[in-house]
Amino acid sequence: QKLKGKFIVLYSGNQGRMHDFDTLLSAANYLKSDDQILFLFIGDGPQNSKIKEFTKLNSLKNIKTLPYQPFEKLPETLTAADIAVVSTSKNVTSLVAPSKLYGHLASATPVALISSKNSYIRFMIEKNNCGKWFANGDFKSLSKWIIELKVNRDLIKKISSSSRKLSEKISNPEDIA
C-alpha cells in the first residue's frame, strides 16, 4: 500500500558482488527531494547490508528494501516497477549474464542498464528501444532519465511495448526448443 502513487525504480534479485549498486544508490541520493520516486530493492545478497547502510547513513526516505518474495508473487513484483534496473560492475560485464532482464522484458518494463559500454545487453536494449544504458558511475544521466520517464507516460508506454515485443520475439517456444 505504501507503494501506491509512487514512481518505482526496481532492483529485484540477487544483490551480489558483481552488481553495481553505487550508481543506483547515488541516483537515489541525488533524487531524494522528489518524494514521488521510490527506489525499491527486493532480494538479498552480499551487498544488501551496503544498501541498508547507505540508506541509513544518508537518511534516505526514497529507498525501500524487501526480502526475496515468494516465487508466486514474482509477476506482481516485477509489474509494480515503472523502471527496472539491471546492473553489472564495470570489470565483470563480460562475465555476467543477468537473467533478470528477461523477466523485466516479459513484464513490459523499461530497463535501465548500468554496465560497461561493451555489454551485450546494451546493444540489445538500444537496438530494440527497451530502455537505456548508463555507464558505471553516471548517476546524473540515470537520474535525468528517471525524471524524464516519470513525467512522460507516453514514452514509458512506447518503451514498455518495445520491451514486451522483444520478450515475445526471443522467448517463443520454437526458438527455445
N, CA, C and O atoms as a DFTB+ gen file, in Angstrom:
708 C
 N C O
     1  1       0.822      -1.193       0.000
     2  2       0.000       0.000       0.000
     3  2       0.869       1.261       0.000
     4  3       0.486       2.280      -0.576
     5  1       2.035       1.195       0.643
     6  2       2.932       2.350       0.688
     7  2       3.533       2.657      -0.684
     8  3       4.125       3.718      -0.880
     9  1       3.383       1.736      -1.626
    10  2       3.942       1.925      -2.960
    11  2       2.971       2.667      -3.877
    12  3       3.378       3.196      -4.912
    13  1       1.708       2.707      -3.509
    14  2       0.675       3.309      -4.344
    15  2       0.993       4.782      -4.613
    16  3       1.307       5.541      -3.696
    17  1       0.908       5.160      -5.864
    18  2       1.159       6.533      -6.251
    19  2       2.625       6.899      -6.410
    20  3       2.945       8.043      -6.733
    21  1       3.514       5.949      -6.188
    22  2       4.950       6.202      -6.322
    23  2       5.421       5.798      -7.719
    24  3       4.857       4.902      -8.346
    25  1       6.455       6.470      -8.186
    26  2       7.142       6.081      -9.406
    27  2       8.268       5.160      -8.963
    28  3       9.216       5.597      -8.311
    29  1       8.161       3.879      -9.320
    30  2       9.042       2.861      -8.746
    31  2      10.192       2.482      -9.676
    32  3       9.998       2.073     -10.821
    33  1      11.387       2.638      -9.134
    34  2      12.612       2.188      -9.784
    35  2      13.006       0.914      -9.037
    36  3      13.386       0.963      -7.868
    37  1      12.912      -0.217      -9.720
    38  2      13.045      -1.520      -9.070
    39  2      14.354      -2.219      -9.392
    40  3      14.753      -2.330     -10.551
    41  1      15.010      -2.687      -8.340
    42  2      16.086      -3.667      -8.486
    43  2      15.587      -4.915      -7.776
    44  3      15.361      -4.900      -6.566
    45  1      15.418      -5.982      -8.523
    46  2      14.877      -7.218      -7.965
    47  2      15.862      -8.358      -8.194
    48  3      16.316      -8.583      -9.316
    49  1      16.186      -9.072      -7.123
    50  2      17.034     -10.253      -7.279
    51  2      18.275     -10.220      -6.420
    52  3      18.346      -9.526      -5.406
    53  1      19.249     -10.992      -6.857
    54  2      20.497     -11.143      -6.118
    55  2      21.241      -9.816      -6.040
    56  3      21.448      -9.140      -7.049
    57  1      21.629      -9.465      -4.849
    58  2      22.404      -8.245      -4.632
    59  2      23.859      -8.663      -4.426
    60  3      24.440      -8.509      -3.351
    61  1      24.413      -9.197      -5.511
    62  2      25.721      -9.827      -5.463
    63  2      26.890      -8.890      -5.675
    64  3      26.734      -7.710      -5.989
    65  1      28.062      -9.460      -5.491
    66  2      29.309      -8.688      -5.600
    67  2      29.580      -8.178      -7.008
    68  3      30.335      -7.223      -7.186
    69  1      28.979      -8.799      -7.999
    70  2      29.251      -8.408      -9.382
    71  2      28.256      -7.377      -9.909
    72  3      28.272      -7.046     -11.095
    73  1      27.393      -6.872      -9.031
    74  2      26.408      -5.866      -9.428
    75  2      26.849      -4.492      -8.953
    76  3      27.438      -4.351      -7.882
    77  1      26.553      -3.478      -9.768
    78  2      26.892      -2.099      -9.440
    79  2      25.708      -1.470      -8.709
    80  3      24.664      -1.220      -9.310
    81  1      25.873      -1.216      -7.416
    82  2      24.846      -0.513      -6.647
    83  2      25.250       0.933      -6.383
    84  3      24.398       1.756      -6.046
    85  1      26.518       1.254      -6.527
    86  2      26.977       2.618      -6.258
    87  2      26.256       3.626      -7.148
    88  3      25.824       4.674      -6.668
    89  1      26.123       3.323      -8.433
    90  2      25.470       4.234      -9.373
    91  2      24.003       4.413      -9.007
    92  3      23.495       5.535      -8.996
    93  1      23.333       3.331      -8.713
    94  2      21.910       3.383      -8.381
    95  2      21.669       4.107      -7.053
    96  3      20.754       4.923      -6.944
    97  1      22.483       3.809      -6.060
    98  2      22.337       4.475      -4.761
    99  2      22.649       5.963      -4.868
   100  3      22.001       6.778      -4.210
   101  1      23.620       6.323      -5.680
   102  2      23.935       7.742      -5.895
   103  2      22.767       8.460      -6.566
   104  3      22.479       9.615      -6.251
   105  1      22.093       7.772      -7.495
   106  2      20.903       8.362      -8.131
   107  2      19.799       8.571      -7.097
   108  3      19.126       9.602      -7.105
   109  1      19.613       7.599      -6.210
   110  2      18.602       7.735      -5.151
   111  2      18.921       8.935      -4.266
   112  3      18.029       9.707      -3.912
   113  1      20.174       9.086      -3.917
   114  2      20.588      10.218      -3.087
   115  2      20.383      11.538      -3.832
   116  3      19.932      12.523      -3.246
   117  1      20.709      11.551      -5.101
   118  2      20.578      12.740      -5.945
   119  2      19.107      13.158      -6.084
   120  3      18.798      14.347      -6.157
   121  1      18.210      12.171      -6.121
   122  2      16.779      12.438      -6.317
   123  2      15.975      12.431      -5.014
   124  3      14.747      12.361      -5.045
   125  1      16.649      12.501      -3.894
   126  2      15.976      12.347      -2.599
   127  2      14.910      13.399      -2.323
   128  3      14.017      13.154      -1.513
   129  1      14.971      14.538      -2.956
   130  2      13.973      15.581      -2.713
   131  2      12.648      15.327      -3.442
   132  3      11.646      15.979      -3.146
   133  1      12.636      14.396      -4.379
   134  2      11.406      14.061      -5.112
   135  2      10.709      12.914      -4.388
   136  3      11.098      11.755      -4.532
   137  1       9.688      13.237      -3.617
   138  2       9.030      12.205      -2.808
   139  2       8.095      11.296      -3.607
   140  3       7.479      10.394      -3.040
   141  1       7.987      11.522      -4.903
   142  2       7.182      10.627      -5.753
   143  2       8.000       9.435      -6.254
   144  3       7.427       8.425      -6.664
   145  1       9.309       9.537      -6.228
   146  2      10.178       8.471      -6.744
   147  2      10.608       7.572      -5.594
   148  3      11.078       8.046      -4.560
   149  1      10.442       6.273      -5.790
   150  2      10.843       5.288      -4.785
   151  2      11.780       4.268      -5.425
   152  3      11.453       3.674      -6.452
   153  1      12.926       4.074      -4.822
   154  2      13.879       3.049      -5.240
   155  2      13.588       1.819      -4.392
   156  3      13.792       1.829      -3.178
   157  1      13.111       0.762      -5.037
   158  2      12.698      -0.449      -4.344
   159  2      13.696      -1.563      -4.646
   160  3      13.916      -1.922      -5.802
   161  1      14.293      -2.100      -3.588
   162  2      15.243      -3.205      -3.701
   163  2      14.584      -4.444      -3.111
   164  3      14.298      -4.494      -1.915
   165  1      14.345      -5.442      -3.955
   166  2      13.771      -6.699      -3.487
   167  2      14.817      -7.784      -3.672
   168  3      15.331      -7.976      -4.774
   169  1      15.130      -8.488      -2.604
   170  2      16.114      -9.558      -2.700
   171  2      17.073      -9.534      -1.534
   172  3      16.792      -8.971      -0.476
   173  1      18.206     -10.157      -1.752
   174  2      19.214     -10.262      -0.713
   175  2      20.533     -10.620      -1.380
   176  3      20.589     -10.881      -2.582
   177  1      21.575     -10.627      -0.594
   178  2      22.884     -10.984      -1.116
   179  2      23.967     -10.221      -0.384
   180  3      23.689      -9.471       0.551
   181  1      25.207     -10.417      -0.814
   182  2      26.346      -9.813      -0.137
   183  2      26.300      -8.286      -0.033
   184  3      26.907      -7.716       0.874
   185  1      25.587      -7.613      -0.950
   186  2      25.558      -6.147      -0.909
   187  2      24.293      -5.588      -0.249
   188  3      24.102      -4.372      -0.212
   189  1      23.441      -6.455       0.266
   190  2      22.214      -5.998       0.913
   191  2      22.519      -5.066       2.081
   192  3      21.858      -4.040       2.246
   193  1      23.514      -5.417       2.892
   194  2      23.861      -4.573       4.043
   195  2      24.398      -3.218       3.578
   196  3      24.170      -2.206       4.240
   197  1      25.101      -3.188       2.460
   198  2      25.619      -1.930       1.902
   199  2      24.456      -1.007       1.525
   200  3      24.506       0.194       1.791
   201  1      23.420      -1.561       0.910
   202  2      22.243      -0.783       0.515
   203  2      21.578      -0.191       1.759
   204  3      21.230       0.990       1.790
   205  1      21.411      -1.025       2.773
   206  2      20.757      -0.572       4.006
   207  2      21.606       0.466       4.745
   208  3      21.072       1.441       5.272
   209  1      22.910       0.261       4.783
   210  2      23.808       1.218       5.444
   211  2      23.809       2.564       4.730
   212  3      23.782       3.612       5.375
   213  1      23.841       2.537       3.397
   214  2      23.822       3.774       2.604
   215  2      22.525       4.536       2.856
   216  3      22.528       5.758       3.011
   217  1      21.423       3.801       2.894
   218  2      20.110       4.406       3.135
   219  2      20.084       5.099       4.492
   220  3      19.622       6.233       4.613
   221  1      20.576       4.417       5.494
   222  2      20.578       4.962       6.858
   223  2      21.553       6.132       6.979
   224  3      21.207       7.174       7.535
   225  1      22.764       5.964       6.462
   226  2      23.798       6.994       6.549
   227  2      23.350       8.304       5.913
   228  3      23.678       9.384       6.405
   229  1      22.598       8.204       4.814
   230  2      22.152       9.398       4.088
   231  2      20.719       9.791       4.426
   232  3      20.157      10.693       3.804
   233  1      20.127       9.117       5.411
   234  2      18.748       9.394       5.845
   235  2      17.776       9.449       4.673
   236  3      16.958      10.363       4.573
   237  1      17.875       8.462       3.790
   238  2      17.040       8.450       2.593
   239  2      15.682       7.813       2.867
   240  3      15.589       6.691       3.364
   241  1      14.648       8.550       2.533
   242  2      13.274       8.059       2.683
   243  2      12.753       7.486       1.367
   244  3      11.664       6.913       1.323
   245  1      13.536       7.641       0.290
   246  2      13.107       7.192      -1.035
   247  2      13.658       5.815      -1.413
   248  3      13.604       5.423      -2.579
   249  1      14.185       5.086      -0.437
   250  2      14.658       3.718      -0.666
   251  2      13.897       2.791       0.265
   252  3      13.769       3.050       1.461
   253  1      13.398       1.713      -0.304
   254  2      12.735       0.676       0.483
   255  2      13.372      -0.652       0.107
   256  3      13.573      -0.945      -1.071
   257  1      13.687      -1.451       1.118
   258  2      14.230      -2.787       0.863
   259  2      13.233      -3.821       1.363
   260  3      12.618      -3.669       2.419
   261  1      13.098      -4.863       0.580
   262  2      12.253      -6.002       0.942
   263  2      13.063      -7.271       0.727
   264  3      13.929      -7.315      -0.146
   265  1      12.790      -8.298       1.514
   266  2      13.470      -9.577       1.275
   267  2      12.931     -10.216      -0.008
   268  3      11.970      -9.734      -0.605
   269  1      13.573     -11.309      -0.412
   270  2      13.031     -12.067      -1.541
   271  2      11.560     -12.337      -1.287
   272  3      11.161     -12.641      -0.162
   273  1      10.765     -12.226      -2.320
   274  2       9.334     -12.504      -2.226
   275  2       9.066     -13.915      -2.747
   276  3       9.857     -14.445      -3.527
   277  1       7.970     -14.519      -2.329
   278  2       7.651     -15.856      -2.841
   279  2       7.577     -15.850      -4.367
   280  3       7.146     -14.869      -4.972
   281  1       7.998     -16.943      -4.975
   282  2       8.043     -17.059      -6.434
   283  2       6.691     -16.721      -7.065
   284  3       6.638     -16.122      -8.139
   285  1       5.606     -17.103      -6.400
   286  2       4.271     -16.849      -6.943
   287  2       3.986     -15.352      -7.077
   288  3       3.149     -14.950      -7.886
   289  1       4.677     -14.531      -6.292
   290  2       4.464     -13.083      -6.334
   291  2       5.349     -12.384      -7.360
   292  3       5.233     -11.173      -7.550
   293  1       6.230     -13.127      -8.022
   294  2       7.168     -12.516      -8.964
   295  2       6.466     -11.681     -10.041
   296  3       6.894     -10.557     -10.301
   297  1       5.404     -12.191     -10.675
   298  2       4.736     -11.339     -11.677
   299  2       4.221     -10.027     -11.075
   300  3       4.278      -8.983     -11.725
   301  1       3.729     -10.078      -9.864
   302  2       3.216      -8.889      -9.191
   303  2       4.342      -7.902      -8.864
   304  3       4.189      -6.695      -9.052
   305  1       5.460      -8.418      -8.378
   306  2       6.554      -7.519      -8.008
   307  2       7.222      -6.914      -9.245
   308  3       7.577      -5.735      -9.245
   309  1       7.393      -7.710     -10.289
   310  2       8.043      -7.185     -11.493
   311  2       7.181      -6.135     -12.191
   312  3       7.699      -5.139     -12.696
   313  1       5.863      -6.359     -12.218
   314  2       4.991      -5.399     -12.898
   315  2       4.711      -4.160     -12.055
   316  3       4.099      -3.213     -12.550
   317  1       5.140      -4.141     -10.803
   318  2       4.990      -2.943      -9.956
   319  2       5.959      -1.847     -10.379
   320  3       5.778      -0.685     -10.014
   321  1       6.975      -2.203     -11.137
   322  2       8.028      -1.249     -11.495
   323  2       7.631      -0.349     -12.652
   324  3       6.964      -0.777     -13.595
   325  1       8.053       0.904     -12.561
   326  2       7.972       1.819     -13.703
   327  2       9.252       1.728     -14.518
   328  3       9.244       1.890     -15.739
   329  1      10.357       1.465     -13.817
   330  2      11.667       1.245     -14.444
   331  2      12.308       0.069     -13.718
   332  3      12.282       0.002     -12.489
   333  1      12.879      -0.847     -14.474
   334  2      13.609      -1.977     -13.898
   335  2      15.103      -1.744     -14.102
   336  3      15.539      -1.299     -15.164
   337  1      15.866      -2.050     -13.077
   338  2      17.315      -1.840     -13.147
   339  2      18.030      -3.177     -13.277
   340  3      17.767      -4.119     -12.529
   341  1      18.935      -3.237     -14.237
   342  2      19.845      -4.366     -14.407
   343  2      21.237      -3.759     -14.334
   344  3      21.530      -2.792     -15.037
   345  1      22.098      -4.319     -13.489
   346  2      23.421      -3.710     -13.359
   347  2      24.515      -4.762     -13.233
   348  3      24.316      -5.852     -12.697
   349  1      25.662      -4.387     -13.745
   350  2      26.865      -5.190     -13.539
   351  2      28.009      -4.230     -13.230
   352  3      28.039      -3.106     -13.730
   353  1      28.930      -4.674     -12.420
   354  2      30.118      -3.877     -12.142
   355  2      30.945      -3.765     -13.412
   356  3      30.913      -4.649     -14.269
   357  1      31.671      -2.691     -13.523
   358  2      32.411      -2.373     -14.746
   359  2      33.324      -3.498     -15.217
   360  3      33.346      -3.813     -16.407
   361  1      34.061      -4.098     -14.323
   362  2      35.075      -5.078     -14.724
   363  2      34.548      -6.492     -14.935
   364  3      35.312      -7.383     -15.307
   365  1      33.264      -6.710     -14.705
   366  2      32.731      -8.075     -14.850
   367  2      31.616      -8.177     -15.888
   368  3      30.983      -9.226     -16.015
   369  1      31.372      -7.103     -16.629
   370  2      30.265      -7.086     -17.583
   371  2      30.289      -8.283     -18.524
   372  3      29.244      -8.869     -18.805
   373  1      31.460      -8.649     -19.009
   374  2      31.534      -9.759     -19.957
   375  2      31.431     -11.122     -19.274
   376  3      31.270     -12.139     -19.949
   377  1      31.521     -11.155     -17.951
   378  2      31.453     -12.417     -17.206
   379  2      30.060     -12.725     -16.671
   380  3      29.790     -13.853     -16.259
   381  1      29.174     -11.730     -16.672
   382  2      27.872     -11.874     -16.042
   383  2      26.777     -11.769     -17.096
   384  3      26.813     -10.895     -17.962
   385  1      25.809     -12.667     -17.010
   386  2      24.641     -12.628     -17.895
   387  2      23.403     -12.507     -17.014
   388  3      22.833     -13.523     -16.617
   389  1      22.977     -11.283     -16.700
   390  2      21.864     -11.092     -15.774
   391  2      20.543     -11.632     -16.329
   392  3      19.947     -11.047     -17.234
   393  1      20.109     -12.737     -15.779
   394  2      18.871     -13.370     -16.259
   395  2      17.639     -12.553     -15.890
   396  3      16.572     -12.754     -16.470
   397  1      17.769     -11.628     -14.927
   398  2      16.620     -10.814     -14.526
   399  2      16.086      -9.980     -15.683
   400  3      14.920      -9.585     -15.672
   401  1      16.916      -9.710     -16.671
   402  2      16.493      -8.921     -17.821
   403  2      15.248      -9.506     -18.468
   404  3      14.333      -8.766     -18.828
   405  1      15.201     -10.814     -18.619
   406  2      14.121     -11.453     -19.373
   407  2      12.780     -11.338     -18.661
   408  3      11.753     -11.192     -19.323
   409  1      12.759     -11.398     -17.349
   410  2      11.532     -11.181     -16.595
   411  2      11.035      -9.755     -16.735
   412  3       9.831      -9.516     -16.821
   413  1      11.966      -8.802     -16.758
   414  2      11.584      -7.400     -16.908
   415  2      11.034      -7.133     -18.311
   416  3      10.067      -6.387     -18.468
   417  1      11.642      -7.733     -19.319
   418  2      11.126      -7.570     -20.681
   419  2       9.726      -8.167     -20.790
   420  3       8.833      -7.553     -21.373
   421  1       9.533      -9.357     -20.235
   422  2       8.222     -10.004     -20.271
   423  2       7.177      -9.188     -19.526
   424  3       5.994      -9.225     -19.865
   425  1       7.613      -8.454     -18.515
   426  2       6.706      -7.602     -17.736
   427  2       6.450      -6.262     -18.422
   428  3       5.717      -5.423     -17.899
   429  1       7.047      -6.066     -19.576
   430  2       6.882      -4.835     -20.354
   431  2       7.339      -3.609     -19.562
   432  3       6.629      -2.608     -19.467
   433  1       8.528      -3.715     -19.006
   434  2       9.074      -2.639     -18.183
   435  2      10.308      -2.037     -18.850
   436  3      11.181      -2.778     -19.304
   437  1      10.398      -0.706     -18.919
   438  2      11.624      -0.082     -19.416
   439  2      12.814      -0.485     -18.540
   440  3      12.704      -0.554     -17.316
   441  1      13.933      -0.746     -19.181
   442  2      15.112      -1.228     -18.469
   443  2      16.191      -0.151     -18.432
   444  3      16.561       0.417     -19.460
   445  1      16.687       0.116     -17.222
   446  2      17.865       0.960     -17.042
   447  2      19.033       0.004     -16.834
   448  3      19.097      -0.693     -15.821
   449  1      19.944      -0.028     -17.779
   450  2      21.111      -0.901     -17.680
   451  2      22.304      -0.080     -17.220
   452  3      22.656       0.929     -17.831
   453  1      22.919      -0.526     -16.136
   454  2      24.149       0.091     -15.642
   455  2      25.255      -0.925     -15.865
   456  3      25.232      -2.010     -15.284
   457  1      26.237      -0.575     -16.715
   458  2      27.298      -1.532     -17.049
   459  2      28.421      -0.810     -17.785
   460  3      28.383       0.403     -17.991
   461  1      29.420      -1.594     -18.173
   462  2      30.452      -1.029     -19.044
   463  2      29.850      -0.892     -20.443
   464  3      28.795      -1.454     -20.736
   465  1      30.528      -0.146     -21.287
   466  2      29.975       0.122     -22.622
   467  2      29.919      -1.107     -23.521
   468  3      29.215      -1.098     -24.531
   469  1      30.645      -2.162     -23.172
   470  2      30.705      -3.335     -24.042
   471  2      29.659      -4.404     -23.745
   472  3      29.736      -5.498     -24.302
   473  1      28.702      -4.124     -22.898
   474  2      27.705      -5.109     -22.522
   475  2      26.836      -5.514     -23.718
   476  3      26.352      -4.660     -24.461
   477  1      26.646      -6.815     -23.892
   478  2      25.770      -7.287     -24.971
   479  2      24.332      -6.832     -24.709
   480  3      23.565      -6.630     -25.650
   481  1      23.970      -6.671     -23.449
   482  2      22.616      -6.224     -23.121
   483  2      22.405      -4.789     -23.599
   484  3      21.310      -4.427     -24.030
   485  1      23.447      -3.983     -23.523
   486  2      23.345      -2.602     -24.007
   487  2      22.878      -2.590     -25.457
   488  3      21.955      -1.861     -25.820
   489  1      23.524      -3.402     -26.272
   490  2      23.187      -3.410     -27.693
   491  2      21.774      -3.950     -27.905
   492  3      21.061      -3.488     -28.796
   493  1      21.370      -4.916     -27.098
   494  2      20.030      -5.496     -27.208
   495  2      18.951      -4.468     -26.858
   496  3      17.978      -4.322     -27.598
   497  1      19.111      -3.762     -25.755
   498  2      18.048      -2.829     -25.370
   499  2      18.056      -1.567     -26.232
   500  3      16.997      -1.003     -26.506
   501  1      19.228      -1.121     -26.658
   502  2      19.273       0.063     -27.512
   503  2      18.711      -0.238     -28.897
   504  3      17.953       0.563     -29.444
   505  1      19.070      -1.367     -29.460
   506  2      18.586      -1.742     -30.791
   507  2      17.067      -1.908     -30.812
   508  3      16.416      -1.601     -31.810
   509  1      16.513      -2.392     -29.714
   510  2      15.083      -2.686     -29.651
   511  2      14.273      -1.652     -28.867
   512  3      13.090      -1.866     -28.602
   513  1      14.897      -0.538     -28.497
   514  2      14.248       0.555     -27.765
   515  2      13.517       0.069     -26.507
   516  3      12.362       0.422     -26.267
   517  1      14.215      -0.747     -25.714
   518  2      13.635      -1.323     -24.493
   519  2      14.078      -0.596     -23.230
   520  3      13.677      -0.969     -22.128
   521  1      14.887       0.420     -23.379
   522  2      15.389       1.122     -22.213
   523  2      16.595       1.953     -22.583
   524  3      16.744       2.402     -23.719
   525  1      17.457       2.146     -21.593
   526  2      18.619       2.992     -21.821
   527  2      19.808       2.478     -21.028
   528  3      19.665       1.944     -19.928
   529  1      20.982       2.653     -21.614
   530  2      22.236       2.231     -20.994
   531  2      22.879       3.415     -20.286
   532  3      22.822       4.551     -20.756
   533  1      23.505       3.113     -19.119
   534  2      24.238       4.106     -18.353
   535  2      25.586       3.526     -17.951
   536  3      25.673       2.396     -17.469
   537  1      26.621       4.305     -18.154
   538  2      27.960       3.871     -17.758
   539  2      28.032       3.788     -16.235
   540  3      27.406       4.578     -15.529
   541  1      28.794       2.835     -15.748
   542  2      29.024       2.730     -14.308
   543  2      29.458       4.098     -13.786
   544  3      30.370       4.722     -14.328
   545  1      28.799       4.549     -12.735
   546  2      29.138       5.825     -12.125
   547  2      28.344       7.023     -12.628
   548  3      28.360       8.078     -11.994
   549  1      27.651       6.883     -13.748
   550  2      26.941       8.019     -14.340
   551  2      25.532       8.157     -13.751
   552  3      24.534       7.982     -14.450
   553  1      25.471       8.471     -12.461
   554  2      24.187       8.565     -11.773
   555  2      23.385       9.786     -12.212
   556  3      22.158       9.783     -12.108
   557  1      24.049      10.819     -12.697
   558  2      23.315      12.021     -13.123
   559  2      22.493      11.747     -14.376
   560  3      21.349      12.190     -14.472
   561  1      23.061      11.022     -15.335
   562  2      22.293      10.688     -16.539
   563  2      21.153       9.725     -16.194
   564  3      20.049       9.846     -16.725
   565  1      21.426       8.783     -15.313
   566  2      20.378       7.864     -14.861
   567  2      19.257       8.646     -14.184
   568  3      18.083       8.400     -14.461
   569  1      19.595       9.567     -13.317
   570  2      18.604      10.392     -12.616
   571  2      17.768      11.198     -13.597
   572  3      16.548      11.294     -13.459
   573  1      18.431      11.773     -14.584
   574  2      17.737      12.574     -15.606
   575  2      16.721      11.705     -16.357
   576  3      15.608      12.155     -16.629
   577  1      17.095      10.464     -16.692
   578  2      16.186       9.568     -17.425
   579  2      15.006       9.156     -16.543
   580  3      13.876       9.062     -17.021
   581  1      15.263       8.917     -15.283
   582  2      14.184       8.566     -14.354
   583  2      13.152       9.695     -14.330
   584  3      11.949       9.448     -14.415
   585  1      13.625      10.917     -14.215
   586  2      12.708      12.074     -14.203
   587  2      11.985      12.200     -15.539
   588  3      10.786      12.478     -15.577
   589  1      12.713      11.996     -16.631
   590  2      12.103      12.081     -17.960
   591  2      10.953      11.085     -18.100
   592  3       9.886      11.437     -18.603
   593  1      11.163       9.858     -17.663
   594  2      10.098       8.862     -17.768
   595  2       8.961       9.148     -16.795
   596  3       7.796       8.902     -17.106
   597  1       9.294       9.659     -15.639
   598  2       8.253       9.969     -14.647
   599  2       7.242      10.971     -15.204
   600  3       6.044      10.857     -14.948
   601  1       7.721      11.937     -15.953
   602  2       6.825      12.980     -16.467
   603  2       6.277      12.675     -17.865
   604  3       5.378      13.371     -18.335
   605  1       6.803      11.651     -18.531
   606  2       6.375      11.353     -19.896
   607  2       5.802       9.932     -19.979
   608  3       6.501       8.993     -20.358
   609  1       4.540       9.792     -19.625
   610  2       3.895       8.474     -19.623
   611  2       3.825       7.873     -21.037
   612  3       3.855       6.651     -21.186
   613  1       3.735       8.708     -22.063
   614  2       3.701       8.199     -23.430
   615  2       5.019       7.514     -23.788
   616  3       5.031       6.487     -24.466
   617  1       6.111       8.085     -23.331
   618  2       7.421       7.479     -23.582
   619  2       7.520       6.137     -22.866
   620  3       8.037       5.172     -23.429
   621  1       7.032       6.067     -21.638
   622  2       7.035       4.785     -20.910
   623  2       6.237       3.745     -21.679
   624  3       6.682       2.606     -21.822
   625  1       5.064       4.120     -22.175
   626  2       4.221       3.175     -22.922
   627  2       4.941       2.665     -24.166
   628  3       4.881       1.477     -24.484
   629  1       5.615       3.561     -24.859
   630  2       6.349       3.188     -26.074
   631  2       7.476       2.201     -25.746
   632  3       7.622       1.176     -26.412
   633  1       8.262       2.514     -24.727
   634  2       9.375       1.637     -24.340
   635  2       8.840       0.313     -23.796
   636  3       9.393      -0.749     -24.084
   637  1       7.766       0.376     -23.011
   638  2       7.162      -0.843     -22.459
   639  2       6.697      -1.773     -23.571
   640  3       6.913      -2.983     -23.508
   641  1       6.067      -1.210     -24.575
   642  2       5.607      -2.002     -25.715
   643  2       6.788      -2.663     -26.428
   644  3       6.714      -3.831     -26.809
   645  1       7.863      -1.920     -26.603
   646  2       9.065      -2.466     -27.243
   647  2       9.667      -3.593     -26.399
   648  3      10.135      -4.593     -26.942
   649  1       9.653      -3.430     -25.075
   650  2      10.185      -4.466     -24.186
   651  2       9.397      -5.761     -24.346
   652  3       9.972      -6.842     -24.470
   653  1       8.089      -5.634     -24.340
   654  2       7.240      -6.829     -24.465
   655  2       7.431      -7.490     -25.831
   656  3       7.493      -8.716     -25.921
   657  1       7.523      -6.693     -26.886
   658  2       7.733      -7.249     -28.238
   659  2       9.047      -8.025     -28.304
   660  3       9.099      -9.111     -28.880
   661  1      10.105      -7.470     -27.715
   662  2      11.386      -8.176     -27.713
   663  2      11.265      -9.472     -26.924
   664  3      11.788     -10.505     -27.344
   665  1      10.586      -9.427     -25.793
   666  2      10.398     -10.634     -24.989
   667  2       9.711     -11.727     -25.795
   668  3      10.136     -12.882     -25.781
   669  1       8.661     -11.358     -26.487
   670  2       7.932     -12.341     -27.300
   671  2       8.795     -12.858     -28.441
   672  3       8.720     -14.034     -28.794
   673  1       9.604     -11.993     -29.011
   674  2      10.476     -12.387     -30.124
   675  2      11.547     -13.385     -29.681
   676  3      11.820     -14.357     -30.385
   677  1      12.153     -13.145     -28.519
   678  2      13.258     -14.004     -28.088
   679  2      12.824     -15.138     -27.166
   680  3      13.640     -15.976     -26.783
   681  1      11.545     -15.165     -26.809
   682  2      11.081     -16.188     -25.876
   683  2      10.043     -17.124     -26.477
   684  3       9.324     -17.804     -25.745
   685  1       9.957     -17.165     -27.783
   686  2       8.927     -18.029     -28.361
   687  2       9.327     -19.500     -28.264
   688  3      10.511     -19.825     -28.351
   689  1       8.363     -20.380     -28.086
   690  2       8.641     -21.803     -27.866
   691  2       9.470     -22.463     -28.978
   692  3      10.265     -23.363     -28.706
   693  1       9.289     -22.023     -30.213
   694  2      10.034     -22.629     -31.322
   695  2      11.536     -22.381     -31.167
   696  3      12.346     -23.293     -31.331
   697  1      11.891     -21.150     -30.852
   698  2      13.320     -20.834     -30.686
   699  2      13.904     -21.519     -29.459
   700  3      15.048     -21.972     -29.488
   701  1      13.134     -21.596     -28.391
   702  2      13.616     -22.234     -27.165
   703  2      13.847     -23.730     -27.404
   704  3      14.840     -24.295     -26.945
   705  1      12.921     -24.356     -28.124
   706  2      13.035     -25.794     -28.422
   707  2      14.223     -26.037     -29.329
   708  3      14.494     -27.180     -29.698
